[in-house]
Amino acid sequence: MSVIQRVVKPTTRKGKKVLLKREPQVIEGPKRALFFQGRKTSDKVRGLLKDLYDIKKPDALKLSRKNDITIFENATPVEAFCKKLESPLFMMGSHSKKRPDNIVVGRMYNYTLLDMIELYVESYEGLKEFAASKITLGIKPCLIFNGPQWEQSEELKQLKSIFIDFFHREHVENVRLQGIEHTLSFNATPDGKILLRSYKVFLKKSGCRTPRVELEEIGPRVDFSLRRSKLPDEDLMKEACRKPKELKVTKKKNITTDELGTTRGRIHIGRQDINKLQTRKMKGLKKTAAERKAEKAKIKTIIVNSDMNAVNEMRG
Amino acid sequence: MDVVDEVLEKSAREAEKYKPITVEKHLELEYDLGTLMAVDKNEFDMDTLRKDKNDYLLNLTRDNTQLLLNKIWDLPTEQIEESIVVKLPPQKTVLPRMKPVPKPKPFTKWQQFAKEKGIQKKKKSKLSWDEQLQKWVPLYGFKRSNAEKQKDWLLEVPQNADPMEDQFAKKIEAKSERIAKNELQRLRNIAKARKIKVPRVGVINPDASSAKDLQAAVTVAKSSTASLGKYQSKLPNEKEARGVAAITPGATRKRKLPPVSANVEKTESLAIIDTILNKKPKLNIEKAVARHINNEQLE
């Protein structure tokens, strides 16, 4: 017998709202990211966490204290954090003799660890070191992935998926053209490095409708290289990528649109029974009550007789 | 002709002023416009990358952003409140969800019953006029409870009740019983929805339990003697509760063996048919007389 969780009713309206919000939704909002430190961190790592937190804001949360967590040995404390703070994405920074300047990026599904990748911060220049103008908070960036390496190894494939998940914010229906002002570029070089660059986009006149794009680096400028990784369980990933029935587009049958834009529908009518067709009603053709009664009795006797015949046949 | 040449020349000069928006690529980029993403699978120019990494990456990204934005600018646009927006296609990249796909909530026992019977919820008004107090009283809340208190300053003692019984205490007790029953039902619904087996609690309150529950309690209690209820007397027409064999000591299920041969099965089924066919209709004298009288009157 398993324990029944949450049987106590929320006492306040606010508490009820919070609980309702935590329930699974068909359309999920932007994923929140949690930034926190491990046992020890270096300046580099702390700066990077802060910068990425600034980029990810407002869907981000940063914990300031140190945590005694070795995530590859035991991920439960991180799962607990992510559950408590409702953030399926996390980034942990740490620094040790064995693994200096360490960053772990990962994500959760249903409060359990889905996948994570450990990265070494080889070089880092922060947001502050670039004297460029900054971007608007909470803007949807363009994501550019350069290099054929992204498709060549399982780790990089996963890392690409994590990066998209981390930075794309949310799927939107409409985008304001003048609002495209940030580009994040992820470059996987053949020598195993991952270079992250961030640029502000300037839209210049080009003489036609589409503008000429100019970029200016705004930082952070980070060079990563891969360390350990935990790839997702295939079944769990499949389960996590399931699309709700409500969002699936079902094909509408028998509806076509022709070249002129008129919609045509084809409908199916069952075969017509001519015997039951209602023709002109006449009093003379109407059955009397006695006639109707006799007809009913006749049907009844036929049924009873057939049953009796069957029984007699069985008796032999 | 001069005019045409002039215009062409002018537009060419105009175009020269601006930098181009076209980019040459060996391999075409892959786009996911729904996520504003482009993937460039072309090899890096390693020499330039080593020599001047940041400038090379800036130019490469600029080219790719240009290509991505060219695609985005081709999408159908719309004007929403003084700004031009493009309608993005659905996302191509499949990303994992945060939480599982929501399941439909299982019905509670009442909801199930209401659905089967076609009972629809009626909307009650939030305020109702109270004739006794001559004011509007809300459906629930502290004002309602205050109004109840005002109304019930005096309670009538029912005719066959003990005159020394405290009717106020009885009322409070009844209310707390109702609350407890509701809570029990809520928990039972939760257990049912999550398919958890809950231990039986027996009969809690004879006033609140159903006839079925009481019958089950009687059956179980009768078998709870040293002789497993063998010498317990029975009331006329008393039936044993069903579905309590598991918790009734000494209870065995009465199960018939399947028929041995086809012949035996045949005689058994024929016997059943005989009993059905030879059934004589019960004569309801009252009904028959009434019908007879009715027929006579009609004639």
XYZ file of C-alpha atoms in Angstrom:
615
model
C 0.000 0.000 0.000
C 1.556 3.250 -1.086
C 1.273 6.451 0.876
C -1.376 8.861 -0.302
C 0.247 12.212 -0.922
C -1.487 15.491 -0.324
C -4.851 14.611 1.124
C -5.082 17.680 3.310
C -7.114 20.388 1.631
C -5.501 23.804 1.260
C -7.026 26.109 3.821
C -6.591 29.404 2.018
C -7.585 30.508 -1.443
C -4.008 31.528 -2.169
C -2.711 28.115 -1.164
C -5.242 26.491 -3.431
C -4.112 28.659 -6.326
C -0.478 27.720 -5.724
C -1.311 24.029 -5.717
C -3.388 24.351 -8.868
C -0.549 26.136 -10.606
C 1.792 23.279 -9.747
C -0.400 20.696 -11.417
C 0.574 19.546 -14.919
C -0.639 21.903 -17.624
C -1.360 21.247 -21.279
C 0.517 24.331 -22.434
C 3.489 25.015 -20.222
C 4.973 28.429 -19.728
C 8.652 29.301 -19.919
C 10.937 26.971 -18.000
C 12.529 28.532 -14.973
C 16.237 28.033 -14.420
C 17.926 27.668 -11.074
C 21.502 28.868 -10.608
C 23.448 27.700 -7.570
C 26.941 26.968 -6.333
C 28.538 23.732 -5.266
C 30.996 23.277 -2.397
C 33.477 25.827 -3.649
C 33.480 28.172 -6.612
C 36.026 30.307 -8.388
C 35.541 33.934 -9.425
C 35.245 32.848 -13.012
C 32.434 30.431 -12.329
C 30.612 32.840 -10.036
C 30.825 35.560 -12.661
C 29.541 33.241 -15.350
C 26.619 32.113 -13.200
C 25.716 35.728 -12.543
C 25.937 36.670 -16.237
C 23.861 33.754 -17.461
C 21.377 34.494 -14.690
C 21.135 38.055 -15.990
C 20.547 36.784 -19.509
C 17.952 34.269 -18.408
C 16.055 36.715 -16.198
C 13.103 36.949 -15.451
C 12.638 33.167 -15.720
C 15.554 32.514 -13.415
C 16.401 32.085 -9.780
C 19.775 32.351 -8.112
C 20.732 30.845 -4.792
C 23.539 32.614 -3.030
C 24.750 30.026 -0.530
C 27.210 27.223 -1.045
C 25.786 23.713 -1.226
C 27.511 20.461 -0.401
C 26.391 18.730 -3.571
C 28.281 16.377 -5.846
C 25.646 16.085 -8.495
C 27.092 13.170 -10.465
C 27.255 11.037 -7.329
C 23.912 12.034 -5.878
C 21.372 14.193 -7.664
C 18.610 14.016 -5.047
C 19.392 17.362 -3.350
C 19.195 19.103 -6.720
C 15.927 17.367 -7.493
C 14.623 18.575 -4.153
C 15.698 22.153 -4.949
C 14.096 22.040 -8.354
C 10.892 20.660 -6.921
C 10.717 23.211 -4.167
C 11.476 26.127 -6.446
C 9.545 24.830 -9.455
C 12.420 25.147 -11.879
C 13.101 22.340 -14.339
C 16.403 23.796 -15.553
C 19.463 24.153 -13.399
C 23.043 25.330 -13.613
C 25.530 24.515 -10.913
C 28.974 26.042 -10.601
C 31.814 24.442 -8.679
C 35.564 24.479 -8.416
C 37.849 21.738 -7.148
C 41.391 20.594 -7.615
C 40.284 17.696 -9.737
C 37.777 19.671 -11.777
C 38.559 23.379 -11.724
C 36.073 25.947 -13.060
C 33.243 23.551 -13.425
C 29.712 24.157 -14.662
C 26.921 21.586 -14.785
C 23.888 22.296 -16.953
C 20.907 20.009 -16.791
C 17.183 19.688 -16.750
C 14.457 17.846 -14.930
C 11.330 16.092 -16.032
C 8.587 15.657 -13.476
C 11.069 16.602 -10.717
C 13.506 13.841 -11.649
C 16.802 14.353 -13.368
C 16.515 13.962 -17.134
C 19.986 14.827 -18.375
C 23.001 16.919 -17.463
C 26.344 17.864 -18.940
C 29.468 19.050 -17.178
C 31.517 21.785 -18.797
C 34.944 23.225 -18.108
C 35.112 27.011 -18.339
C 38.426 27.507 -20.116
C 38.188 31.216 -20.560
C 35.599 33.739 -19.620
C 34.983 37.422 -20.120
C 31.946 38.797 -18.354
C 29.152 41.127 -19.326
C 30.838 43.981 -17.476
C 33.989 43.803 -19.559
C 32.128 44.795 -22.709
C 31.359 48.458 -22.916
C 28.496 47.841 -25.300
C 24.885 48.781 -24.826
C 22.798 46.066 -23.239
C 19.642 44.348 -24.391
C 16.079 44.509 -23.133
C 15.216 42.162 -20.284
C 13.332 39.011 -21.161
C 13.775 39.262 -24.926
C 13.646 36.167 -27.135
C 17.090 35.611 -28.642
C 18.068 34.207 -32.027
C 20.013 30.989 -31.526
C 22.776 30.228 -34.011
C 24.583 26.894 -33.900
C 27.761 26.766 -35.951
C 29.834 23.753 -36.883
C 29.037 20.244 -38.080
C 30.143 18.840 -34.700
C 26.757 19.548 -33.127
C 25.280 16.575 -34.950
C 28.199 14.238 -34.624
C 28.307 13.106 -31.019
C 25.547 12.170 -28.607
C 26.854 14.518 -25.922
C 26.880 17.533 -28.213
C 23.449 16.683 -29.581
C 22.148 16.626 -26.030
C 24.017 19.785 -25.115
C 22.457 21.539 -28.091
C 19.012 20.463 -26.932
C 19.798 21.679 -23.407
C 21.069 25.027 -24.684
C 17.949 25.544 -26.812
C 15.770 24.622 -23.855
C 17.738 26.938 -21.601
C 17.766 30.043 -23.767
C 14.802 29.932 -26.173
C 12.495 31.123 -23.378
C 9.072 30.177 -24.680
C 7.327 29.437 -27.918
C 5.452 32.512 -29.064
C 2.992 32.947 -31.903
C 4.063 36.423 -32.892
C 7.358 38.233 -32.783
C 7.818 41.963 -33.182
C 10.294 42.553 -35.979
C 12.029 45.451 -34.253
C 12.182 43.355 -31.067
C 14.768 40.944 -32.440
C 17.852 42.365 -30.799
C 19.844 39.520 -29.292
C 21.765 36.668 -30.859
C 23.394 33.823 -28.991
C 25.943 31.894 -30.980
C 27.125 28.427 -30.020
C 30.154 27.174 -31.896
C 31.461 23.627 -31.672
C 34.994 23.537 -33.038
C 36.744 20.379 -34.290
C 39.227 20.550 -31.373
C 36.384 19.843 -28.925
C 35.710 23.359 -27.697
C 32.354 25.010 -27.379
C 32.448 28.749 -27.833
C 29.555 30.802 -26.548
C 29.166 34.327 -27.851
C 26.421 36.837 -27.314
C 25.704 39.752 -29.619
C 23.358 42.665 -29.874
C 21.626 42.913 -33.237
C 21.459 46.195 -35.155
C 19.067 46.395 -38.068
C 20.499 48.749 -40.709
C 18.996 50.083 -43.922
C 19.682 47.916 -46.929
C 17.700 49.549 -49.698
C 15.047 46.849 -49.565
C 12.497 45.602 -47.056
C 14.798 43.149 -45.284
C 17.346 45.031 -43.199
C 21.095 44.547 -43.155
C 22.173 42.881 -39.900
C 25.124 44.193 -37.921
C 26.274 42.633 -34.653
C 28.104 43.957 -31.644
C 29.460 41.673 -28.961
C 27.962 42.302 -25.546
C 29.301 39.325 -23.620
C 29.619 37.001 -21.885
C 32.367 35.432 -23.979
C 32.942 31.872 -22.790
C 34.995 28.954 -24.074
C 33.793 25.618 -22.761
C 35.022 22.098 -23.144
C 33.138 18.938 -22.296
C 33.622 16.916 -19.139
C 31.339 14.238 -17.730
C 27.772 13.844 -18.897
C 24.614 11.988 -18.053
C 22.533 11.310 -21.109
C 18.784 10.819 -20.700
C 17.122 7.491 -20.382
C 15.514 6.752 -23.748
C 12.124 5.840 -22.323
C 12.073 8.832 -20.010
C 12.998 11.179 -22.856
C 10.261 9.721 -25.038
C 7.784 10.128 -22.225
C 8.950 13.702 -21.641
C 8.602 14.637 -25.308
C 5.030 13.405 -25.552
C 2.660 15.904 -27.031
C -0.747 16.338 -25.361
C -3.704 15.100 -27.349
C -5.261 18.533 -27.284
C -2.336 20.068 -29.162
C -2.131 17.434 -31.868
C -3.517 18.601 -35.179
C -6.025 16.146 -36.542
C -6.773 16.114 -40.228
C -10.299 17.121 -41.067
C -11.817 14.645 -43.434
C -13.982 15.488 -46.451
C -13.260 19.199 -46.384
C -11.359 20.659 -49.324
C -10.491 24.117 -50.482
C -10.243 24.774 -54.204
C -8.072 27.301 -56.031
C -10.587 30.071 -55.675
C -10.563 29.689 -51.908
C -14.044 28.257 -51.526
C -14.384 25.483 -48.992
C -16.176 22.393 -50.148
C -17.500 19.700 -47.890
C -18.475 16.168 -48.846
C -21.152 14.542 -46.769
C -22.335 10.964 -46.672
C -26.026 10.098 -46.697
C -27.044 6.533 -46.035
C -28.980 4.521 -48.646
C -32.604 5.562 -48.908
C -35.269 3.061 -47.943
C -38.056 3.486 -50.479
C -40.497 1.242 -48.598
C -40.544 3.578 -45.650
C -40.887 6.677 -47.756
C -43.712 8.868 -46.531
C -46.037 9.556 -49.426
C -49.177 11.588 -49.347
C -51.257 10.836 -46.272
C -54.837 9.748 -46.865
C -57.459 8.778 -44.351
C -58.516 5.754 -46.349
C -55.067 4.205 -46.132
C -54.831 4.596 -42.359
C -54.872 1.435 -40.232
C -57.608 1.146 -37.660
C -56.844 0.324 -34.019
C -58.123 -3.239 -34.439
C -55.878 -3.810 -37.430
C -52.848 -2.581 -35.575
C -53.641 -4.829 -32.590
C -54.016 -7.874 -34.809
C -50.671 -7.179 -36.445
C -48.942 -6.968 -33.077
C -50.489 -10.229 -31.863
C -49.442 -11.953 -35.066
C -45.807 -10.977 -34.564
C -45.939 -12.149 -30.964
C -47.285 -15.602 -31.835
C -44.641 -16.037 -34.523
C -41.870 -15.346 -31.984
C -43.351 -17.693 -29.346
C -43.844 -20.461 -31.898
C -40.288 -20.223 -33.156
C -38.997 -20.424 -29.567
C -41.146 -23.447 -28.823
C -39.947 -25.121 -31.988
C -36.356 -24.609 -30.919
C -37.024 -26.128 -27.489
C -38.823 -29.097 -28.963
C -36.005 -29.688 -31.369
C -33.590 -29.815 -28.441
C -35.781 -32.291 -26.641
C -35.516 -34.419 -29.774
C 15.046 55.940 -73.005
C 17.171 58.443 -71.178
C 14.713 58.487 -68.324
C 14.844 54.699 -67.903
C 18.634 54.681 -67.906
C 18.690 57.488 -65.426
C 16.354 55.693 -63.037
C 18.296 52.445 -63.321
C 21.570 54.200 -62.707
C 20.127 56.004 -59.729
C 18.828 52.803 -58.128
C 22.196 51.131 -58.743
C 23.960 53.991 -57.025
C 21.466 53.812 -54.193
C 22.081 50.072 -53.769
C 25.843 50.621 -53.681
C 25.468 52.863 -50.675
C 24.209 49.941 -48.581
C 25.921 46.707 -47.701
C 24.368 43.555 -49.198
C 21.894 41.341 -47.387
C 22.789 38.204 -49.313
C 25.240 35.617 -47.977
C 27.013 32.860 -49.896
C 27.048 29.492 -48.139
C 28.479 26.176 -49.246
C 25.834 24.165 -47.429
C 22.377 25.548 -46.868
C 21.475 26.326 -43.236
C 18.804 24.488 -41.311
C 16.173 26.743 -39.814
C 13.652 26.422 -37.067
C 11.813 29.711 -37.326
C 9.467 28.809 -34.473
C 12.423 28.907 -32.059
C 14.315 31.634 -34.002
C 17.110 29.126 -34.550
C 19.523 28.401 -37.391
C 22.032 25.551 -37.624
C 25.056 26.003 -39.837
C 26.702 22.691 -40.720
C 29.522 24.202 -42.753
C 33.084 23.430 -41.640
C 35.001 26.193 -39.865
C 37.850 27.920 -41.614
C 40.420 26.713 -39.099
C 43.238 29.072 -40.093
C 41.180 32.199 -39.596
C 39.597 30.758 -36.489
C 43.015 30.251 -34.909
C 44.339 33.601 -36.057
C 41.475 35.842 -35.114
C 38.882 33.820 -33.256
C 36.513 36.511 -32.080
C 36.319 38.461 -35.321
C 35.811 35.283 -37.283
C 32.988 34.159 -35.001
C 31.413 37.612 -35.162
C 31.372 37.566 -38.950
C 30.163 33.987 -39.133
C 27.347 34.674 -36.707
C 26.470 37.893 -38.494
C 26.096 36.014 -41.782
C 23.970 33.329 -40.202
C 21.808 35.833 -38.319
C 21.333 37.707 -41.581
C 20.170 34.516 -43.276
C 17.814 33.729 -40.379
C 16.346 37.218 -40.364
C 15.927 37.115 -44.162
C 13.712 34.077 -43.627
C 11.819 35.741 -40.792
C 11.202 38.903 -42.797
C 9.616 36.725 -45.507
C 6.956 35.467 -43.091
C 3.470 37.029 -43.217
C 3.274 40.172 -41.107
C 0.523 41.776 -39.113
C 0.052 45.134 -37.490
C -0.704 45.025 -33.779
C -0.861 48.346 -31.948
C 1.643 50.387 -33.948
C 4.187 47.579 -34.244
C 4.741 45.117 -37.037
C 4.792 41.498 -35.928
C 5.409 38.292 -37.846
C 3.486 35.142 -37.275
C 5.947 32.384 -36.388
C 5.382 28.814 -37.581
C 5.167 26.051 -34.948
C 8.392 24.880 -33.332
C 10.217 22.119 -35.154
C 12.641 21.219 -32.377
C 11.075 18.817 -29.920
C 11.909 19.771 -26.355
C 11.011 17.748 -23.277
C 8.108 18.891 -21.184
C 8.420 20.133 -17.628
C 5.743 17.830 -16.242
C 3.795 14.904 -17.659
C 0.796 15.434 -19.880
C -2.202 16.099 -17.622
C -4.583 13.220 -17.230
C -8.334 13.756 -17.090
C -9.481 13.985 -13.487
C -11.363 10.874 -12.367
C -14.967 11.475 -11.370
C -15.981 11.356 -7.746
C -18.676 8.908 -6.781
C -21.280 11.652 -6.799
C -20.145 13.054 -10.144
C -20.316 9.561 -11.622
C -23.826 9.096 -10.278
C -24.947 12.536 -11.429
C -23.636 11.859 -14.900
C -25.457 8.556 -15.137
C -28.685 10.081 -13.938
C -28.255 13.273 -15.913
C -28.347 15.474 -12.825
C -27.131 18.955 -13.519
C -25.751 21.379 -11.004
C -28.092 24.216 -10.249
C -26.667 27.612 -9.654
C -27.677 29.025 -6.304
C -27.839 32.745 -5.802
C -25.297 34.148 -3.393
C -27.863 36.064 -1.397
C -31.324 35.046 -0.333
C -34.061 36.997 1.436
C -34.751 35.824 4.938
C -38.377 36.409 5.922
C -37.760 35.926 9.612
C -34.833 38.315 9.916
C -36.098 40.633 7.191
C -32.716 40.945 5.530
C -30.539 39.458 2.795
C -28.493 36.496 4.022
C -25.508 35.149 2.088
C -25.236 31.482 1.093
C -22.163 30.903 3.212
C -19.622 32.750 5.301
C -19.598 34.399 8.680
C -22.669 36.493 7.949
C -24.613 33.349 7.220
C -23.481 31.740 10.429
C -24.363 34.866 12.399
C -27.806 34.878 10.845
C -28.302 31.212 11.797
C -27.345 32.006 15.356
C -29.793 34.882 15.443
C -32.570 32.700 14.134
C -31.962 29.707 16.339
C -32.010 31.372 19.749
C -34.842 28.994 20.585
C -35.180 25.375 19.493
C -38.299 23.289 19.629
C -38.122 19.940 21.435
C -39.590 17.279 19.138
C -42.698 15.589 20.396
C -41.308 12.160 21.221
C -37.860 13.340 22.313
C -36.403 13.273 25.757
C -37.299 16.685 27.262
C -33.997 16.867 29.130
C -31.955 16.473 25.937
C -29.921 19.502 24.892
C -31.183 20.332 21.413
C -28.393 22.843 20.799
C -25.687 20.300 21.583
C -27.489 17.811 19.380
C -27.458 20.246 16.495
C -23.742 20.934 16.852
C -23.071 17.212 17.049
C -25.074 16.578 13.878
C -23.149 19.239 12.025
C -19.768 17.836 13.025
C -20.985 14.389 11.952
C -21.898 15.779 8.542
C -18.487 17.387 8.188
C -16.759 14.156 9.168
C -18.829 12.185 6.698
C -17.968 14.592 3.930
C -14.272 14.354 4.741
C -14.466 10.561 4.730
C -16.132 10.620 1.348
C -13.485 12.976 0.001
C -10.712 10.673 1.183
C -12.529 7.692 -0.260
C -12.728 9.469 -3.602
C -9.007 10.246 -3.499
C -8.214 6.620 -2.680
C -10.457 5.456 -5.499
C -8.877 7.870 -7.971
C -5.362 6.718 -7.094
C -6.384 3.067 -6.930
C -5.200 2.597 -3.372
C -6.720 -0.072 -1.174
C -7.906 1.364 2.092
C -8.632 -0.806 5.113
C -12.305 -1.138 5.973
C -13.441 0.926 8.886
C -16.642 -0.957 9.529
C -19.834 0.859 10.361
C -19.018 4.305 11.653
C -22.337 5.825 12.443
C -25.607 3.901 12.164
C -27.415 7.100 11.189
C -25.095 7.823 8.297
C -24.473 4.337 6.924
C -26.514 2.648 4.262
C -28.619 -0.519 4.580
C -25.959 -2.368 2.623
C -23.256 -1.402 5.107
C -25.455 -2.468 8.006
C -26.170 -5.812 6.407
C -22.460 -6.390 5.878
C -21.807 -5.497 9.508
C -24.463 -7.964 10.693
C -23.072 -10.764 8.549
C -19.539 -10.219 9.782
C -20.604 -9.841 13.401
C -22.636 -13.048 13.308
C -19.697 -15.081 12.125
C -17.442 -13.639 14.795
C -18.189 -16.257 17.433
C -16.062 -19.162 18.631
C -18.091 -21.511 16.443
C -17.858 -19.164 13.436
C -21.530 -18.324 13.649
C -22.759 -21.870 13.250
C -25.296 -21.672 16.087
C -26.518 -18.165 15.446
C -30.229 -17.833 14.934
C -31.592 -16.297 11.806
C -34.463 -13.982 11.208
C -37.069 -14.966 8.659
C -36.114 -13.770 5.167
C -32.669 -12.745 6.373
C -30.094 -12.645 3.631
C -26.350 -12.716 3.981
C -24.389 -9.764 2.680
C -22.472 -10.296 -0.514
C -18.860 -9.474 -1.156
C -17.759 -9.879 2.464
C -16.366 -13.415 2.201
C -12.824 -12.103 2.514
C -13.447 -10.597 5.938
C -15.942 -13.164 7.223
C -14.265 -15.965 9.192
C -15.280 -19.416 8.062
C -17.057 -18.211 4.958
C -16.658 -20.343 1.870
C -17.784 -19.474 -1.522
C -20.568 -21.596 -2.900
C -19.393 -22.471 -6.327
C -20.875 -25.015 -8.642
C -18.647 -27.197 -10.755
C -19.121 -26.840 -14.486
C -21.298 -29.575 -16.048
C -19.519 -32.872 -16.614
C -20.844 -33.751 -20.050
C -22.876 -32.257 -22.859
C -25.869 -34.410 -21.907
C -25.918 -33.158 -18.330
C -25.590 -29.598 -19.511
C -28.499 -30.118 -21.885
C -30.822 -31.463 -19.191
C -29.823 -28.655 -16.863
C -30.587 -25.950 -19.414
C -33.858 -27.641 -20.367
C -34.848 -27.657 -16.719
C -34.228 -23.935 -16.570
C -36.340 -23.406 -19.698
C -39.124 -25.529 -18.240
C -39.235 -23.492 -15.078
C -39.466 -20.330 -17.129
C -42.073 -21.619 -19.566
C -44.236 -23.269 -16.910
C -44.346 -20.175 -14.820
C -47.927 -19.294 -14.094
C -48.757 -15.631 -14.024
C -49.505 -14.307 -10.599
C -53.049 -13.122 -10.381
C -53.292 -9.625 -9.034
C -56.941 -9.613 -8.120
C -57.160 -5.923 -7.402
C -55.683 -5.009 -10.742
C -57.826 -7.545 -12.600
C -60.999 -6.254 -11.003
C -60.084 -2.678 -11.771
C -59.441 -3.543 -15.393
C -62.694 -5.442 -15.623
C -64.627 -2.492 -14.245
C -62.874 -0.163 -16.591
C -63.716 -2.310 -19.596
C -67.350 -2.537 -18.545
C -67.578 1.203 -18.227
C -66.088 1.705 -21.650
C -68.629 -0.631 -23.205
